[in-house]
Amino acid sequence: MELLCIRQWISGLLPTWLSAWCIKPVGGALVRQEPEYILLALMGSPLKKIMLCSSEKEIFSVEEQVMVQHSVIINNMIEDGSYNHEESKIPLDCVDSKTLKKVIDYCTHHTHHHNDNQEDLEAWDAQFLNVDSNGLYDLLMAANYLEIRNLLDLIYGTIKNMIKGKKIDEIRRIFNIKDHGFTPEEEEQNRKEYPHFY
Amino acid sequence: MFSEGLGADESLCQDVQSLSVSKRLVRSVSQKLRKKNNRSAGEEDDDLKGVALRCLTLYSRGGGCKVGADTSDEFSDSNGRRRSSASEEGRGYKPICGPEETAVDCFSYGVRDIFWRRHSRKNSEIEELAANTRMHIFLPDDVLEMCLVRLPLTSLMNARLVCKKWRALTTTPRFLQMRREGSYQNPWLFLFGAVKDGFCSGEIHALDVSMNQWHRIDAEYLRGRFLFSVASIQDDIFIVGGCSSLTSFGRVDRSSFKTHKGVVVFSPLTKSWRKIPSMKYGRSVPILGVSEVSSDFPTCQGHQSRQDRRPRSRIGGVSDVYEDPHKLSMRRHCRSSFNESEASSVTSRRTYKFLRQKSDHSSSKGSRRVLLIAVGGLGSWDEPLDSGEIYDSVSNKWTEIQRLPFDFGVACSGIVCGKMFYVYSETDKLAAYDVERGFWISIQTSPFPPRVLEYYPKLVSSDGRLFMLSVSWCEGDGQIGRRNKAVRKLWELDLMYLTWTEVSVHPDAPMDWNAVFVADKSLIFGIEMFKIFGQVLDFFTVCDVSDMARWHHISRNHVTHELDASSCLTKTVAVLHL
C-alpha cells in the first residue's frame, strides 16, 4: 500500500521536461516511449494524455486519441466535457490494474498498427488473447464496461471458437455445465438421434 | 518441537515436490494426447483411403475408371493438410479456393466430419486446450447469447443440445433475428433429384458452403418423384409439380408417368414438410418465381382468367348481352385493358379491395407473405404449357394468371427480380410478369448474345440485378477467326436501358446443358453434373457479383459419384441462407 502511494507521489512530481524527453510514467514505473513520439515531442506538440484509474487506485496515462477511438464510454466522457485534462482522472472501479494494462495495450496497438495487413493483426490478437479463462473473463467485463466494440467482438469470437466444432460432452466440461436440465428420456432421445454430436 | 518444525519443513518440501510432479504429469498427458491424435490421424488415413477404394469398386461395376483414383488421391492430399479453425467465421462468406479442408459425408450426418475436426487441430491448440479446459467463471446470459449467435448452423444445432438454457437462448425469435441481421448466416445448397440405381431415391444432398460439408436428408415425400421444380425463400423450399412413374414405382420412367399438381414445402431448419394446396394444372419442370411481399401488397389476379378466352364469335354462341350485365362490363374492361396492355384503375381498385378483405383473416405467419408463381412446364402429355398460376400464402390458394404472351414460345428459365417475374423463352424472347398489376410485358432488349442452340440460357437475380448465363461460341486457341470453342458467359441486363453487357466468363467448359444457377444475396452458384469416364461428377462454382464476379470452384468432393447419369437431367438446386 505504501509503495503505491510513493509511486504516485513520484509520478506526480515528474516535471514536464521529463515527459517531453519521452519517458512517461505508466503504472508507477518509468517506461520508454516509441520513437515517433520522441520526434513529435521535440517538435513541441505533446500528445494529449488522459489518466485512467484502476480499481486498485493505480493511475495509467494513455493518449487521449487511443482511448477515444476504441472506447465509447471514454469518448462520451471526453466529448461532453466532464473530463478536465489538467486535473481529473477517469475512475474505473470495476477494472483491475492487470486488466486495464492489457486493455490499454490492445487499444494502443490497434491505433498505431491499424494500417498493418490483416494476418499480422490477427496473429497479434490471437497472441493477446492467449490468457487463461479468468483473464479472458476480466478482459470481457472490462471491454463490456468501456464499450470497446472490436475487443468485445474478438472475445465473443474466441468463446464461440470454444464451442464451435466441439462435442457436447466436451462443451459441458469446458463451460462447467453440471446439470444440463434435460430429463433422462430427453437426453437419451437426443443421444440416439444425434450420436455424432456427443 | 524440534521434530515438529522439521516435520513442517518436510511436509512443505513434499508439497512442493508433489506440485512439480503434477506439472510433469500434465505435460506428459498433453504429450500423450498429441501422440494419440497423430496416431489416430494415421489410422484415419487408412480408414478414409479404404472408403475411397470402396467407392472405386462401386464404379468399377459400371466400368472402372481412373477418375476414382483421382478422388482417393484428393482424400490423401487433404489428410496432410491441417487448418486452424480460429477466425474463419464471422467474416461472412469468402470464396474457397486453394488448399482447403474437405469433409465428405455421403452416408451419415457428421460421422466423417468428426474425423476431420479432430485431425485438423494444430498442436498449439491442443496445448491451449489442456491449459484452459475449464471456464471457471459463469458467463452471463447476454454474453453467452452474443457468442452463440456467431455459430454456424451445424454448431448451433449442436449447442442446442448442450443444456436447456442454451436451447432456450438460441430459439427465441429475437436471437434468430439477431443471427439473421448480423450476417452470421451462410449459404446452403440443396441438391434435389438424385437418382440411384434407377430409383428416385428422394434424397436431398445439402452442402454447407462455408464449412464445405455435405449432409444427406431423406425425403419420403420425394421418393419416386422426378422432374419437379424448386424455389427457395427465407427458410423454406417449395417443391412444385413433377412426374412419377405409373408402371414401375420409383423409376425415372418417361414412357408411362403421371404429372403432379401437388406442391409441398420443406423447411430444412426444422426438417419439416407441409403441403399447400395443389395447382390447377399438373406440371413438370415448371418455371418458378418466388418473392416475399408485404401483407398489403396489391395483387391483381383472379379475374384475369377471363382475358384468356379468345374473342368469341357472335354466331352460334349465347350472346353476351343476356349474361349478367355486370359481368359484361367487367369483361369489356378486361379486354380493353388487355389491348392497351395496362390494367384500368377501376378493376385494379376493385380487386385490391377484394383482396384487402381477405387479408383480414390472414394466416398465422404474421406479416410474412409469400407469392409463388408457376408458369409453363410440361403438361400431362408432355406438351409445353403456356398457362400460369400464382399462389398467395395469405389466401392460401392458387389463382390462374394471364397466359404467356402469344408468340413467346416455350419458357425455359425464369426468375423474380424486384416486382417483376422475368421469363426467357427457347426462342430468345424475354417477357416479364408484373406481379402487382397482373399482366405480361414483352421486353425488347438489345440483341441477345448469340448462343449455342442446345444450351438454353438461365436467368438469375442477385442484389436486385438481372443476370443471364448463356453459352456461346468463341474463338478457340490458336485459330483466329474460327469459332470452335464453347464458353459460358455471365451477362447482365441493364434494367433501365435494356442492354446486355458481358460480366464474366465461366472457367469450366460447358459440359452440362442442364446446369443450374441459383443466387443467394450477392453470390451466384453454378451446379453442373455430367457423366465422364463412366462416372457422374459434379462441379460447383460460385461468383460474387458485388466483387468482380470472378468464378471460383468449391466443393470438389464429388458427392454424386454414386448417382446415376439420369440425375444430371433430373437435378435441381435451391439455395438458402441459414
mmCIF file of N, CA, C and O in Angstrom, chain B residues 163-205:
data_model
loop_
_atom_site.group_PDB
_atom_site.id
_atom_site.type_symbol
_atom_site.label_atom_id
_atom_site.label_comp_id
_atom_site.label_asym_id
_atom_site.label_seq_id
_atom_site.Cartn_x
_atom_site.Cartn_y
_atom_site.Cartn_z
ATOM 1 N N CYS B 163 -27.522 -27.846 -23.189
ATOM 2 C CA CYS B 163 -28.339 -27.800 -21.984
ATOM 3 C C CYS B 163 -29.595 -27.007 -22.274
ATOM 4 O O CYS B 163 -29.683 -26.302 -23.279
ATOM 5 N N LYS B 164 -30.534 -27.105 -21.370
ATOM 6 C CA LYS B 164 -31.839 -26.486 -21.609
ATOM 7 C C LYS B 164 -31.728 -24.973 -21.734
ATOM 8 O O LYS B 164 -32.427 -24.358 -22.537
ATOM 9 N N LYS B 165 -30.824 -24.391 -20.984
ATOM 10 C CA LYS B 165 -30.676 -22.939 -21.025
ATOM 11 C C LYS B 165 -30.189 -22.500 -22.400
ATOM 12 O O LYS B 165 -30.706 -21.549 -22.987
ATOM 13 N N TRP B 166 -29.210 -23.207 -22.915
ATOM 14 C CA TRP B 166 -28.692 -22.855 -24.229
ATOM 15 C C TRP B 166 -29.763 -23.027 -25.293
ATOM 16 O O TRP B 166 -29.848 -22.268 -26.237
ATOM 17 N N ARG B 167 -30.562 -24.048 -25.120
ATOM 18 C CA ARG B 167 -31.623 -24.265 -26.104
ATOM 19 C C ARG B 167 -32.616 -23.117 -26.042
ATOM 20 O O ARG B 167 -33.033 -22.598 -27.077
ATOM 21 N N ALA B 168 -32.975 -22.724 -24.839
ATOM 22 C CA ALA B 168 -33.924 -21.617 -24.689
ATOM 23 C C ALA B 168 -33.356 -20.332 -25.268
ATOM 24 O O ALA B 168 -34.046 -19.584 -25.946
ATOM 25 N N LEU B 169 -32.059 -20.095 -25.028
ATOM 26 C CA LEU B 169 -31.433 -18.859 -25.508
ATOM 27 C C LEU B 169 -31.415 -18.790 -27.023
ATOM 28 O O LEU B 169 -31.534 -17.724 -27.610
ATOM 29 N N THR B 170 -31.210 -19.954 -27.665
ATOM 30 C CA THR B 170 -30.991 -19.918 -29.110
ATOM 31 C C THR B 170 -32.243 -20.151 -29.926
ATOM 32 O O THR B 170 -32.181 -20.229 -31.147
ATOM 33 N N THR B 171 -33.380 -20.280 -29.284
ATOM 34 C CA THR B 171 -34.569 -20.483 -30.091
ATOM 35 C C THR B 171 -35.556 -19.320 -29.973
ATOM 36 O O THR B 171 -36.629 -19.377 -30.533
ATOM 37 N N THR B 172 -35.175 -18.271 -29.280
ATOM 38 C CA THR B 172 -36.086 -17.125 -29.219
ATOM 39 C C THR B 172 -36.090 -16.404 -30.562
ATOM 40 O O THR B 172 -35.074 -16.369 -31.246
ATOM 41 N N PRO B 173 -37.219 -15.814 -30.926
ATOM 42 C CA PRO B 173 -37.275 -15.089 -32.204
ATOM 43 C C PRO B 173 -36.253 -13.955 -32.254
ATOM 44 O O PRO B 173 -35.673 -13.676 -33.313
ATOM 45 N N ARG B 174 -35.981 -13.354 -31.098
ATOM 46 C CA ARG B 174 -35.020 -12.252 -31.048
ATOM 47 C C ARG B 174 -33.626 -12.725 -31.414
ATOM 48 O O ARG B 174 -32.892 -12.070 -32.146
ATOM 49 N N PHE B 175 -33.295 -13.915 -30.902
ATOM 50 C CA PHE B 175 -31.976 -14.484 -31.194
ATOM 51 C C PHE B 175 -31.840 -14.772 -32.680
ATOM 52 O O PHE B 175 -30.836 -14.447 -33.316
ATOM 53 N N LEU B 176 -32.907 -15.364 -33.243
ATOM 54 C CA LEU B 176 -32.864 -15.721 -34.657
ATOM 55 C C LEU B 176 -32.787 -14.470 -35.524
ATOM 56 O O LEU B 176 -32.105 -14.446 -36.554
ATOM 57 N N GLN B 177 -33.464 -13.452 -35.084
ATOM 58 C CA GLN B 177 -33.422 -12.188 -35.819
ATOM 59 C C GLN B 177 -32.026 -11.597 -35.772
ATOM 60 O O GLN B 177 -31.486 -11.144 -36.794
ATOM 61 N N MET B 178 -31.410 -11.643 -34.601
ATOM 62 C CA MET B 178 -30.048 -11.122 -34.416
ATOM 63 C C MET B 178 -29.080 -11.881 -35.309
ATOM 64 O O MET B 178 -28.165 -11.315 -35.904
ATOM 65 N N ARG B 179 -29.320 -13.172 -35.404
ATOM 66 C CA ARG B 179 -28.443 -14.020 -36.216
ATOM 67 C C ARG B 179 -28.581 -13.677 -37.693
ATOM 68 O O ARG B 179 -27.618 -13.615 -38.438
ATOM 69 N N ARG B 180 -29.843 -13.430 -38.092
ATOM 70 C CA ARG B 180 -30.082 -13.085 -39.493
ATOM 71 C C ARG B 180 -29.449 -11.747 -39.831
ATOM 72 O O ARG B 180 -28.773 -11.597 -40.837
ATOM 73 N N GLU B 181 -29.662 -10.777 -38.948
ATOM 74 C CA GLU B 181 -29.227 -9.417 -39.277
ATOM 75 C C GLU B 181 -27.731 -9.232 -39.150
ATOM 76 O O GLU B 181 -27.153 -8.374 -39.783
ATOM 77 N N GLY B 182 -27.110 -10.041 -38.284
ATOM 78 C CA GLY B 182 -25.688 -9.852 -38.053
ATOM 79 C C GLY B 182 -24.801 -10.544 -39.056
ATOM 80 O O GLY B 182 -23.606 -10.642 -38.872
ATOM 81 N N SER B 183 -25.373 -11.013 -40.114
ATOM 82 C CA SER B 183 -24.651 -11.722 -41.175
ATOM 83 C C SER B 183 -23.784 -12.851 -40.623
ATOM 84 O O SER B 183 -22.619 -12.997 -40.973
ATOM 85 N N TYR B 184 -24.360 -13.641 -39.739
ATOM 86 C CA TYR B 184 -23.658 -14.827 -39.263
ATOM 87 C C TYR B 184 -24.149 -16.061 -40.001
ATOM 88 O O TYR B 184 -23.739 -17.166 -39.703
ATOM 89 N N GLN B 185 -25.054 -15.832 -40.943
ATOM 90 C CA GLN B 185 -25.581 -16.970 -41.681
ATOM 91 C C GLN B 185 -24.752 -17.194 -42.920
ATOM 92 O O GLN B 185 -24.061 -16.305 -43.406
ATOM 93 N N ASN B 186 -24.852 -18.401 -43.417
ATOM 94 C CA ASN B 186 -24.089 -18.761 -44.603
ATOM 95 C C ASN B 186 -24.981 -19.468 -45.603
ATOM 96 O O ASN B 186 -26.011 -20.018 -45.238
ATOM 97 N N PRO B 187 -24.572 -19.477 -46.874
ATOM 98 C CA PRO B 187 -25.417 -20.149 -47.861
ATOM 99 C C PRO B 187 -25.339 -21.672 -47.750
ATOM 100 O O PRO B 187 -24.285 -22.222 -47.420
ATOM 101 N N TRP B 188 -26.462 -22.305 -47.977
ATOM 102 C CA TRP B 188 -26.547 -23.761 -48.028
ATOM 103 C C TRP B 188 -27.180 -24.126 -49.359
ATOM 104 O O TRP B 188 -28.209 -23.575 -49.726
ATOM 105 N N LEU B 189 -26.571 -25.059 -50.068
ATOM 106 C CA LEU B 189 -27.117 -25.514 -51.341
ATOM 107 C C LEU B 189 -27.819 -26.846 -51.131
ATOM 108 O O LEU B 189 -27.272 -27.733 -50.487
ATOM 109 N N PHE B 190 -29.009 -26.977 -51.685
ATOM 110 C CA PHE B 190 -29.764 -28.230 -51.560
ATOM 111 C C PHE B 190 -29.930 -28.830 -52.945
ATOM 112 O O PHE B 190 -30.557 -28.227 -53.817
ATOM 113 N N LEU B 191 -29.370 -30.005 -53.117
ATOM 114 C CA LEU B 191 -29.401 -30.676 -54.417
ATOM 115 C C LEU B 191 -30.510 -31.711 -54.392
ATOM 116 O O LEU B 191 -30.487 -32.662 -53.609
ATOM 117 N N PHE B 192 -31.485 -31.526 -55.267
ATOM 118 C CA PHE B 192 -32.625 -32.449 -55.355
ATOM 119 C C PHE B 192 -32.498 -33.317 -56.586
ATOM 120 O O PHE B 192 -31.729 -33.039 -57.485
ATOM 121 N N GLY B 193 -33.341 -34.324 -56.635
ATOM 122 C CA GLY B 193 -33.451 -35.109 -57.857
ATOM 123 C C GLY B 193 -32.399 -36.169 -58.017
ATOM 124 O O GLY B 193 -32.080 -36.558 -59.134
ATOM 125 N N ALA B 194 -31.864 -36.661 -56.902
ATOM 126 C CA ALA B 194 -30.845 -37.703 -57.017
ATOM 127 C C ALA B 194 -31.476 -39.018 -57.429
ATOM 128 O O ALA B 194 -32.475 -39.435 -56.856
ATOM 129 N N VAL B 195 -30.875 -39.632 -58.422
ATOM 130 C CA VAL B 195 -31.366 -40.920 -58.893
ATOM 131 C C VAL B 195 -30.276 -41.948 -58.640
ATOM 132 O O VAL B 195 -29.154 -41.800 -59.115
ATOM 133 N N LYS B 196 -30.624 -42.972 -57.882
ATOM 134 C CA LYS B 196 -29.634 -44.004 -57.559
ATOM 135 C C LYS B 196 -30.135 -45.338 -58.039
ATOM 136 O O LYS B 196 -31.235 -45.740 -57.655
ATOM 137 N N ASP B 197 -29.326 -45.994 -58.839
ATOM 138 C CA ASP B 197 -29.694 -47.328 -59.332
ATOM 139 C C ASP B 197 -31.059 -47.321 -59.994
ATOM 140 O O ASP B 197 -31.850 -48.243 -59.821
ATOM 141 N N GLY B 198 -31.344 -46.237 -60.709
ATOM 142 C CA GLY B 198 -32.602 -46.188 -61.436
ATOM 143 C C GLY B 198 -33.788 -45.731 -60.603
ATOM 144 O O GLY B 198 -34.866 -45.498 -61.141
ATOM 145 N N PHE B 199 -33.617 -45.564 -59.301
ATOM 146 C CA PHE B 199 -34.737 -45.158 -58.466
ATOM 147 C C PHE B 199 -34.586 -43.711 -58.022
ATOM 148 O O PHE B 199 -33.493 -43.272 -57.669
ATOM 149 N N CYS B 200 -35.674 -42.990 -58.035
ATOM 150 C CA CYS B 200 -35.664 -41.632 -57.496
ATOM 151 C C CYS B 200 -35.664 -41.781 -55.987
ATOM 152 O O CYS B 200 -36.704 -42.020 -55.369
ATOM 153 N N SER B 201 -34.492 -41.665 -55.425
ATOM 154 C CA SER B 201 -34.332 -42.042 -54.017
ATOM 155 C C SER B 201 -34.959 -41.078 -53.047
ATOM 156 O O SER B 201 -35.104 -41.396 -51.884
ATOM 157 N N GLY B 202 -35.297 -39.887 -53.509
ATOM 158 C CA GLY B 202 -35.848 -38.930 -52.559
ATOM 159 C C GLY B 202 -34.826 -38.442 -51.576
ATOM 160 O O GLY B 202 -35.146 -38.039 -50.469
ATOM 161 N N GLU B 203 -33.546 -38.484 -51.991
ATOM 162 C CA GLU B 203 -32.511 -37.963 -51.110
ATOM 163 C C GLU B 203 -32.254 -36.521 -51.456
ATOM 164 O O GLU B 203 -32.245 -36.161 -52.628
ATOM 165 N N ILE B 204 -32.021 -35.724 -50.442
ATOM 166 C CA ILE B 204 -31.591 -34.353 -50.690
ATOM 167 C C ILE B 204 -30.177 -34.244 -50.157
ATOM 168 O O ILE B 204 -29.908 -34.602 -49.011
ATOM 169 N N HIS B 205 -29.283 -33.765 -50.996
ATOM 170 C CA HIS B 205 -27.911 -33.562 -50.547
ATOM 171 C C HIS B 205 -27.726 -32.086 -50.251
ATOM 172 O O HIS B 205 -27.932 -31.247 -51.125
#
